[in-house]
mmCIF file of C-alpha atoms in Angstrom:
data_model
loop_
_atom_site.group_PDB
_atom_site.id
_atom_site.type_symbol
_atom_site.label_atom_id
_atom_site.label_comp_id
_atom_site.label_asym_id
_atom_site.label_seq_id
_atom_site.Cartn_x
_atom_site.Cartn_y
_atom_site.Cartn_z
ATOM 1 C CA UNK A 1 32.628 11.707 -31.693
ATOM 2 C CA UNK A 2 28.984 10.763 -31.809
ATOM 3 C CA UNK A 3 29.338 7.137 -30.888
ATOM 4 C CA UNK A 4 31.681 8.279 -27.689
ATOM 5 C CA UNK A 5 28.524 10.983 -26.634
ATOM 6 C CA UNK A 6 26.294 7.796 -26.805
ATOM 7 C CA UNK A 7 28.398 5.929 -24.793
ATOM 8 C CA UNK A 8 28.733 8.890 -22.195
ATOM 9 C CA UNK A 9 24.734 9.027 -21.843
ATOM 10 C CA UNK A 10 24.505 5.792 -22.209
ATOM 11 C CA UNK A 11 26.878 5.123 -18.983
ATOM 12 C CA UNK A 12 25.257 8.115 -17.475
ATOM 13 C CA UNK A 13 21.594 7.663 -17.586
ATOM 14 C CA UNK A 14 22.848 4.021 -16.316
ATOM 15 C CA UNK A 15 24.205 5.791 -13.176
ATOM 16 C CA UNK A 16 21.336 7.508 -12.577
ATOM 17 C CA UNK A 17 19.248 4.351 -13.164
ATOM 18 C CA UNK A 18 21.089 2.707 -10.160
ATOM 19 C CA UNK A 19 20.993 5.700 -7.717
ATOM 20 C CA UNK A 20 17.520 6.076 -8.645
ATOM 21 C CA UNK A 21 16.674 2.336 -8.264
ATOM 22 C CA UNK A 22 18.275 1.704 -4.998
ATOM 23 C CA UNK A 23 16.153 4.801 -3.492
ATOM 24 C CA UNK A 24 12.966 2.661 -5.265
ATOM 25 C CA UNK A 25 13.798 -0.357 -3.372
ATOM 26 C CA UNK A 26 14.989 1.536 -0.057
ATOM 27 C CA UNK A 27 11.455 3.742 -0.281
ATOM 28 C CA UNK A 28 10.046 0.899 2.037
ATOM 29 C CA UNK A 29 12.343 0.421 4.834
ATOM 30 C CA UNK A 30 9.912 3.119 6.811
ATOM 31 C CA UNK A 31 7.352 0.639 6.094
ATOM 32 C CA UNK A 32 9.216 -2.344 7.553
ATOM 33 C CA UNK A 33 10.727 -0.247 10.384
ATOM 34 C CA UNK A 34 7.006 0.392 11.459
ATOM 35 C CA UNK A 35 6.230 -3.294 10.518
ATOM 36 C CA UNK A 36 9.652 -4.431 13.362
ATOM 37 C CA UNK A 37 8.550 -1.193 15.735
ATOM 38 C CA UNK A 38 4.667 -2.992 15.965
ATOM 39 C CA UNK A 39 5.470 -6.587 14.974
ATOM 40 C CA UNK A 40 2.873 -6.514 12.725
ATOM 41 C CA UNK A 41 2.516 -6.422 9.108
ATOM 42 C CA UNK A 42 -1.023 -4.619 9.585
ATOM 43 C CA UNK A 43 -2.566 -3.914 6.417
ATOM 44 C CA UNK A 44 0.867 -4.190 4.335
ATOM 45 C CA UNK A 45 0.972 -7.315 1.457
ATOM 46 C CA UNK A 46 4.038 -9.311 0.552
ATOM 47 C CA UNK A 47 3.055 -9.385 -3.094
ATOM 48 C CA UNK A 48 4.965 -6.754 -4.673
ATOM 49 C CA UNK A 49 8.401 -7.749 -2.795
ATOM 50 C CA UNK A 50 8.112 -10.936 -3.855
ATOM 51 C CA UNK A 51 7.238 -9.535 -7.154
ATOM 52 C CA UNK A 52 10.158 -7.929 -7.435
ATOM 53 C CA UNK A 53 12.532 -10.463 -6.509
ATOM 54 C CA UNK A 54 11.028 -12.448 -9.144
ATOM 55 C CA UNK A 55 11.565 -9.713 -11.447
ATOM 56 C CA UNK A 56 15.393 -8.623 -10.372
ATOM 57 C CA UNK A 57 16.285 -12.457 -10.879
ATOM 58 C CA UNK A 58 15.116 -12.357 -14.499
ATOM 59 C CA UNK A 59 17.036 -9.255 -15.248
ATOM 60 C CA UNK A 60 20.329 -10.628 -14.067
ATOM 61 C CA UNK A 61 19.947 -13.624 -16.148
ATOM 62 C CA UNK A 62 18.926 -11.730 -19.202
ATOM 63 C CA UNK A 63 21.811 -9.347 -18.420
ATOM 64 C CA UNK A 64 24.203 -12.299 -18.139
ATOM 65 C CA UNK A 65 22.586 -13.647 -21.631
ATOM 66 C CA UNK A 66 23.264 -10.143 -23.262
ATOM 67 C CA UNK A 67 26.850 -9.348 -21.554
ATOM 68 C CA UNK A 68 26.843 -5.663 -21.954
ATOM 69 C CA UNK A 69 24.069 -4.197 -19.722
ATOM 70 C CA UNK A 70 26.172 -4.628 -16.602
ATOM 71 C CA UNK A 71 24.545 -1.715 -15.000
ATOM 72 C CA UNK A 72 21.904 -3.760 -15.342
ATOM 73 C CA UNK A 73 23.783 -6.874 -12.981
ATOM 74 C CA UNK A 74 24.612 -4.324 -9.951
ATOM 75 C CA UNK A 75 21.218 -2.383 -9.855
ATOM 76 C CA UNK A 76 19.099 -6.043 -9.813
ATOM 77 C CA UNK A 77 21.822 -7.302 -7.450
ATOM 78 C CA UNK A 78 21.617 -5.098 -4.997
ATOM 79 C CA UNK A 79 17.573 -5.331 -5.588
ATOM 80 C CA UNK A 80 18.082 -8.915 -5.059
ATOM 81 C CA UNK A 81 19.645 -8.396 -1.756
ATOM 82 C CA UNK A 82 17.260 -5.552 -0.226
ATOM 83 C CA UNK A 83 14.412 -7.482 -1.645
ATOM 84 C CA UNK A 84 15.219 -10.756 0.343
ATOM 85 C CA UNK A 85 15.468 -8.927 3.657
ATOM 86 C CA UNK A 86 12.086 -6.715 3.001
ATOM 87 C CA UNK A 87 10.660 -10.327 2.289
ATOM 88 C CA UNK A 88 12.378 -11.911 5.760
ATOM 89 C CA UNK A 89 11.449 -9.465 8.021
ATOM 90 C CA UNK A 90 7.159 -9.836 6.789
ATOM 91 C CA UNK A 91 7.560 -13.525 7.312
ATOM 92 C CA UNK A 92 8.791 -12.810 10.421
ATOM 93 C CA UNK A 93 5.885 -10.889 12.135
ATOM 94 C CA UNK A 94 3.088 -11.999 9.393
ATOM 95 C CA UNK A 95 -0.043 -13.728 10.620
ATOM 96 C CA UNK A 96 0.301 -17.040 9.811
ATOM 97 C CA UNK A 97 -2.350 -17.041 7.305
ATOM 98 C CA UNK A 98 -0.138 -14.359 5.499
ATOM 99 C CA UNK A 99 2.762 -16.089 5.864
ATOM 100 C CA UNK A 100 1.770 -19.229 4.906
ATOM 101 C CA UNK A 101 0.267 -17.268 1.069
ATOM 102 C CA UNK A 102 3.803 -15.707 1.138
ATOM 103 C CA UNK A 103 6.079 -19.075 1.416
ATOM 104 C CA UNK A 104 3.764 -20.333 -1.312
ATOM 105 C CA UNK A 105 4.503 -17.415 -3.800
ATOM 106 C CA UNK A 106 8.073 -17.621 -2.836
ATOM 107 C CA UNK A 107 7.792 -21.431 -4.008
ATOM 108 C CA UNK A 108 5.594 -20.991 -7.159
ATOM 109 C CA UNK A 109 7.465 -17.751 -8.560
ATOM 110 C CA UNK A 110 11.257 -17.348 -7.263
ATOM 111 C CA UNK A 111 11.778 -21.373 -7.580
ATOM 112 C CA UNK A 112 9.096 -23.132 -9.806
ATOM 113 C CA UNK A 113 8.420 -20.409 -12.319
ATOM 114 C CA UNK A 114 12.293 -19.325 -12.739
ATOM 115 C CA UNK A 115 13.700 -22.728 -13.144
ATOM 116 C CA UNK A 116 11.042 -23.567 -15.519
ATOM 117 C CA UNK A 117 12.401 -20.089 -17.563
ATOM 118 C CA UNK A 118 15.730 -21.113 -16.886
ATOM 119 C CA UNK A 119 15.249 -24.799 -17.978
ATOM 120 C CA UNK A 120 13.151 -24.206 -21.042
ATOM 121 C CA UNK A 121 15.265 -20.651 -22.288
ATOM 122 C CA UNK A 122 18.404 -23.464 -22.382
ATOM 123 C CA UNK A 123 16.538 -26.688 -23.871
ATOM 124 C CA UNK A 124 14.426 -24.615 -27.200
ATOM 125 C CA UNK A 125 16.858 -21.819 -27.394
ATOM 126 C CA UNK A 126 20.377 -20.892 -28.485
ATOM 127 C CA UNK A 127 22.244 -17.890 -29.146
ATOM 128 C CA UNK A 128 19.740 -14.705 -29.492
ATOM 129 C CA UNK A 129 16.888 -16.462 -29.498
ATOM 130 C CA UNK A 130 17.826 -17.058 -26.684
ATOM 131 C CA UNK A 131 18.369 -13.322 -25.612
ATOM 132 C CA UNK A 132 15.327 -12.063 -27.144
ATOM 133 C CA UNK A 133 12.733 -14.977 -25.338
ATOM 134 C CA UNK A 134 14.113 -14.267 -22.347
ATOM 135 C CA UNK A 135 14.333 -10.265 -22.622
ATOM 136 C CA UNK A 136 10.112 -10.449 -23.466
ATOM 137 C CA UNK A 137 9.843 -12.322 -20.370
ATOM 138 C CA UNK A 138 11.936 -9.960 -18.187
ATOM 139 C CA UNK A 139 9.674 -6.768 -19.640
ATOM 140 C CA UNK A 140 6.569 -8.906 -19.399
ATOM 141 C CA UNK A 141 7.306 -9.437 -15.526
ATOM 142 C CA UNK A 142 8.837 -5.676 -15.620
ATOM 143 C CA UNK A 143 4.850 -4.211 -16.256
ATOM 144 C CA UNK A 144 3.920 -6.881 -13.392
ATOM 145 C CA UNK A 145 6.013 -5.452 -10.728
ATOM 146 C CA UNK A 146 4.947 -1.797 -12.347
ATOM 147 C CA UNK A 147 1.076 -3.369 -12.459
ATOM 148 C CA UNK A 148 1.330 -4.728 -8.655
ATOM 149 C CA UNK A 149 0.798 -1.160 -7.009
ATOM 150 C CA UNK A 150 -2.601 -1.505 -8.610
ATOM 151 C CA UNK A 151 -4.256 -2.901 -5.737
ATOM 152 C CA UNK A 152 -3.163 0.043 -3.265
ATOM 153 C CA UNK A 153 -3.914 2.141 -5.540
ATOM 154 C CA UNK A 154 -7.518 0.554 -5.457
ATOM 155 C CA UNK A 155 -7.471 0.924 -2.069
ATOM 156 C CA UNK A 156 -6.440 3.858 -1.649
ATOM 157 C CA UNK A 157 -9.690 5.297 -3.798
ATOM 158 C CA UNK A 158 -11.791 2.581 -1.641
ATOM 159 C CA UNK A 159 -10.697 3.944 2.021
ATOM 160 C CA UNK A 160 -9.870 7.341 0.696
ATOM 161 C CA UNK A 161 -6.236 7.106 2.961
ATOM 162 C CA UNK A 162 -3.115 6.936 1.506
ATOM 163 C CA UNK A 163 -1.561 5.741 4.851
ATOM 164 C CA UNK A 164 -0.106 2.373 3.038
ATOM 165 C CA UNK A 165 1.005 3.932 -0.207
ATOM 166 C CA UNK A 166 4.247 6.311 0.454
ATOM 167 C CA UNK A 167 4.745 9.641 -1.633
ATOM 168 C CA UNK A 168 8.322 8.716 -2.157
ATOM 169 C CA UNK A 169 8.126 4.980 -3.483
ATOM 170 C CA UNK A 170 5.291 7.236 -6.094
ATOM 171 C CA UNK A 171 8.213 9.573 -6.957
ATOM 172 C CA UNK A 172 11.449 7.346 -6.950
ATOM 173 C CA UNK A 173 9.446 5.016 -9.229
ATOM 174 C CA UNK A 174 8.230 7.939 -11.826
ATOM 175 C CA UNK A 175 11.950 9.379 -12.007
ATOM 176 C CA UNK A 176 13.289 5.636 -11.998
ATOM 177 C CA UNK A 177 11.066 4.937 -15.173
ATOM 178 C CA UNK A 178 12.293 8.066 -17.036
ATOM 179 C CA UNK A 179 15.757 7.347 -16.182
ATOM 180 C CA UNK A 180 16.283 3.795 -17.299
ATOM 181 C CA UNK A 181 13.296 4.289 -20.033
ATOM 182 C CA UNK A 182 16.641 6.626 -21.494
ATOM 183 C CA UNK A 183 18.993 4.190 -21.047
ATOM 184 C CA UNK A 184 16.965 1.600 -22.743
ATOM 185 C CA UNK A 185 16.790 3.759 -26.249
ATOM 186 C CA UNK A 186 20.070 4.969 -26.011
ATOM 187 C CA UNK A 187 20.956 1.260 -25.797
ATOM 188 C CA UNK A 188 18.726 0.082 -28.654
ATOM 189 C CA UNK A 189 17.436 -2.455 -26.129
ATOM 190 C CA UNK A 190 13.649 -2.264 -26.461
ATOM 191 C CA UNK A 191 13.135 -4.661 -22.869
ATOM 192 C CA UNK A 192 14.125 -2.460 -21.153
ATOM 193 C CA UNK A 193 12.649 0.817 -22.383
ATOM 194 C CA UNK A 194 9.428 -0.068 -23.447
ATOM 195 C CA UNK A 195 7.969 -1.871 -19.516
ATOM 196 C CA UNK A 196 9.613 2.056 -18.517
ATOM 197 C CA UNK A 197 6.487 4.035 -20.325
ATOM 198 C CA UNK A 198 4.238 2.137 -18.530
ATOM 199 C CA UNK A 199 6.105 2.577 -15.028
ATOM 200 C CA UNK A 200 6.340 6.485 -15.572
ATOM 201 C CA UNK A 201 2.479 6.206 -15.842
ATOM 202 C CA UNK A 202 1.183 4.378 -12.938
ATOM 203 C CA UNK A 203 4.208 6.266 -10.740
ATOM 204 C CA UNK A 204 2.715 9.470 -12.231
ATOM 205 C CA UNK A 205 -1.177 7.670 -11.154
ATOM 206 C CA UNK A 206 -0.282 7.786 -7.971
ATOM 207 C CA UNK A 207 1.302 10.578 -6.878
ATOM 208 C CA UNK A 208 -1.729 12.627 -8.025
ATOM 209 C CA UNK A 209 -3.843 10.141 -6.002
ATOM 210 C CA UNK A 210 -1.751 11.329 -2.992
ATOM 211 C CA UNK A 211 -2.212 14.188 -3.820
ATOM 212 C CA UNK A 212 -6.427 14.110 -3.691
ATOM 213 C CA UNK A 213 -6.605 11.775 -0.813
ATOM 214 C CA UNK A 214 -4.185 12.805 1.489
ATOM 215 C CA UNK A 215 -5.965 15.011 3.836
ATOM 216 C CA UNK A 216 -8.978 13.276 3.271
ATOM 217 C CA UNK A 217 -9.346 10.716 6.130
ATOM 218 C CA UNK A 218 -7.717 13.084 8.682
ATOM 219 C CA UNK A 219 -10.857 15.243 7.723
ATOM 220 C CA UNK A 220 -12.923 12.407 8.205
ATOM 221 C CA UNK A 221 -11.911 11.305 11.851
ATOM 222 C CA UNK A 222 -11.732 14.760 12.976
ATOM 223 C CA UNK A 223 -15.474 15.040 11.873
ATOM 224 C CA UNK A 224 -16.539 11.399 13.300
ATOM 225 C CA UNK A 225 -14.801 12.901 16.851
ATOM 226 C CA UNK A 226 -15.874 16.077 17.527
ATOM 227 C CA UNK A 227 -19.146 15.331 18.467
ATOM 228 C CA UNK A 228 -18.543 13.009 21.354
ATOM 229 C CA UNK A 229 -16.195 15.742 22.541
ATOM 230 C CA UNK A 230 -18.374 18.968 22.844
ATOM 231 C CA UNK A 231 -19.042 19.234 26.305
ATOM 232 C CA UNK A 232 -22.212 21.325 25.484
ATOM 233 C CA UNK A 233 -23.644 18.177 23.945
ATOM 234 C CA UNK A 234 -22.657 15.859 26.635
ATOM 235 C CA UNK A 235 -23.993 17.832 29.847
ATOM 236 C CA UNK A 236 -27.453 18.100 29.436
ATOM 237 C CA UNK A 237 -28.213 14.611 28.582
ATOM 238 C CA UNK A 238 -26.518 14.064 31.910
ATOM 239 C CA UNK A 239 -27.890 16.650 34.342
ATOM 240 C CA UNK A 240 -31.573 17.283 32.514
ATOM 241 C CA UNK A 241 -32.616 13.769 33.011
ATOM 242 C CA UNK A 242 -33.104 13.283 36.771
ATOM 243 C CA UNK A 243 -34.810 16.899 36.538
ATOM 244 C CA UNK A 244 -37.436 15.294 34.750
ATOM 245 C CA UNK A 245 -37.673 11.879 36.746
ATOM 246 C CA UNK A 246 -37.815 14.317 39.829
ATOM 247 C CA UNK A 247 -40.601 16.653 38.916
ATOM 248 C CA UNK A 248 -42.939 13.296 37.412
ATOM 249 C CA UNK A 249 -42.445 11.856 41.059
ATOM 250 C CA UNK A 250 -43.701 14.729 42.923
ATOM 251 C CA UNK A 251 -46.777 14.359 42.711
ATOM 252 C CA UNK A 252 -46.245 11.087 44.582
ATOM 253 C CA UNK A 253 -46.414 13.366 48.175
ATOM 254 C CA UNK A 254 -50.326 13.939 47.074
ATOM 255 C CA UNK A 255 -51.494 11.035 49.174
ATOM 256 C CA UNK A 256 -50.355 12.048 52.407
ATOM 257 C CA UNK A 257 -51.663 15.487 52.076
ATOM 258 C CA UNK A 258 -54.809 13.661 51.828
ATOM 259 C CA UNK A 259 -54.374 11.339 54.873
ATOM 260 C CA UNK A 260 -53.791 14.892 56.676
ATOM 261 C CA UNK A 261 -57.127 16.432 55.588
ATOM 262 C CA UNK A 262 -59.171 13.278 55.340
ATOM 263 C CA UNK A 263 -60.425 14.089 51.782
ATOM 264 C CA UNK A 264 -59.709 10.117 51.004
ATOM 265 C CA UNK A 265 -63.353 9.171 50.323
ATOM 266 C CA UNK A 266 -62.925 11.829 47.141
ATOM 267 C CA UNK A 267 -60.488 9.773 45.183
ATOM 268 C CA UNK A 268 -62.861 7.410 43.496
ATOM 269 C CA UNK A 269 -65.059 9.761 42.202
ATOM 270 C CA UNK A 270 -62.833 12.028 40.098
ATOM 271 C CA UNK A 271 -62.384 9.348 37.444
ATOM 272 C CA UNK A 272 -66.185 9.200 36.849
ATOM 273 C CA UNK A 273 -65.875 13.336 36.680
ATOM 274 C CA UNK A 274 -62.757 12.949 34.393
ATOM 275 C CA UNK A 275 -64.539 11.153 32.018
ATOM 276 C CA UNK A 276 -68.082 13.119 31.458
#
């Protein structure tokens, strides 16, 4: 009876692992919609996709080493898939500086780096060796793609704006950690639960930097504007001025009152008075 309630969580918290996954990797499409609505990746990097691609490769391999974590094969399928198109569409409308970086990643991580893993995990290993060299690995590059929001986070606290780190990818990724940190201990399977503790950390990091920052740089452009906008500032540097230019120049009538009463002769000596 207790073996079949294992099994029951075990397949449940599974579920829930792959619901809560595919909202983690679909928390970005508003990102890429505003990246194909502006055809241009902005401020947005290409690291953690590829990251993650990297990452959902190694976990169908180790899945397909281990043969029964196939919850495991359909969630990092379907990240495999979702993960490939996010990466498409930024080389599409990347600067080519960016894109250039990105095609280089692609080439050192998703194709150098895993066929060295795949190459090496076959030549030195058999059987669960095997398993276990390649499960480290997969949690290793698990706290990576958990690690890799590090630097928005960083910039976040820099620029005090959370405008390129989304609430929801914070909160998918928290729950997504709890769910499949579960599923890991209920499975024995310490890959996959311990890289989970770290996630639910940095997921719960960030959603209380949301929280401090988010009004924060509205606050900050509303008080950089105002000023230029208050007419009461803006009108009397415009109007006062000529006053002034107009009442220095008056004086500038003087000499023809003097013409008039033939007091010319006088100006030269007032300096000399002036000065005594």
């Amino acid at each position: 009876m207790a073996i079949t309630n294992s099994h029951t969580l075990v397949f449940a918290f599974g579920i829930l692992g792959n619901i809560v996954s595919c909202a983690v990797y679909l928390a970005p499409v508003p990102t890429f919609y505003r990246i194909y609505k502006k055809k241009s990746t902005e401020g947005f990097q290409s690291i953690p996709y590829v990251v993650a691609l990297f990452s959902a490769m190694l976990w169908i391999y180790y899945a397909l080493l281990k043969t029964n974590v196939t919850m495991l094969i359909t969630i990092n399928g379907i990240g495999c898939t979702i993960e490939t198109i996010y990466i498409t569409l930024y080389l599409v409308y990347a600067p080519k500086g960016t894109k250039i970086f990105t095609v280089k990643l692609l080439l050192l991580l998703n194709m150098g780096a895993y066929g060295l893993i795949l190459l090496l995990s076959f030549l030195f290993f058999k059987g669960f060796g095997r398993v276990t060299v390649v499960g480290w690995v997969c949690a290793g590059f698990s706290v990576i793609v958990f690690a890799a929001p590090l630097s928005i986070m960083r910039r976040v606290i820099r620029t005090k704006s959370v405008e390129f780190m989304p609430i929801s990818l914070s909160f998918f990724l928290t729950l997504c950690a709890v769910f499949w940190f579960f599923y890991g201990i209920l499975m024995k399977d310490l890959y996959i639960a311990i890289p989970n503790v770290l996630g639910f950390a940095l997921g719960v990091a960030q959603m209380i930097l949301y929280i401090i920052y988010r009004d924060s740089k509205k606050h900050l452009i509303v008080e950089l504007k105002l000023p230029e906008l208050d007419p009461s500032i803006i009108k009397p540097s415009t109007t006062e001025a000529p006053k002034t230019q107009s009442t220095i120049n008056l004086p500038a009538a003087e000499p023809q009152h003097n013409e008039t009463n033939h007091q010319i002769p006088k100006t030269p000596i007032e300096p000399t008075e002036s000065k005594v």
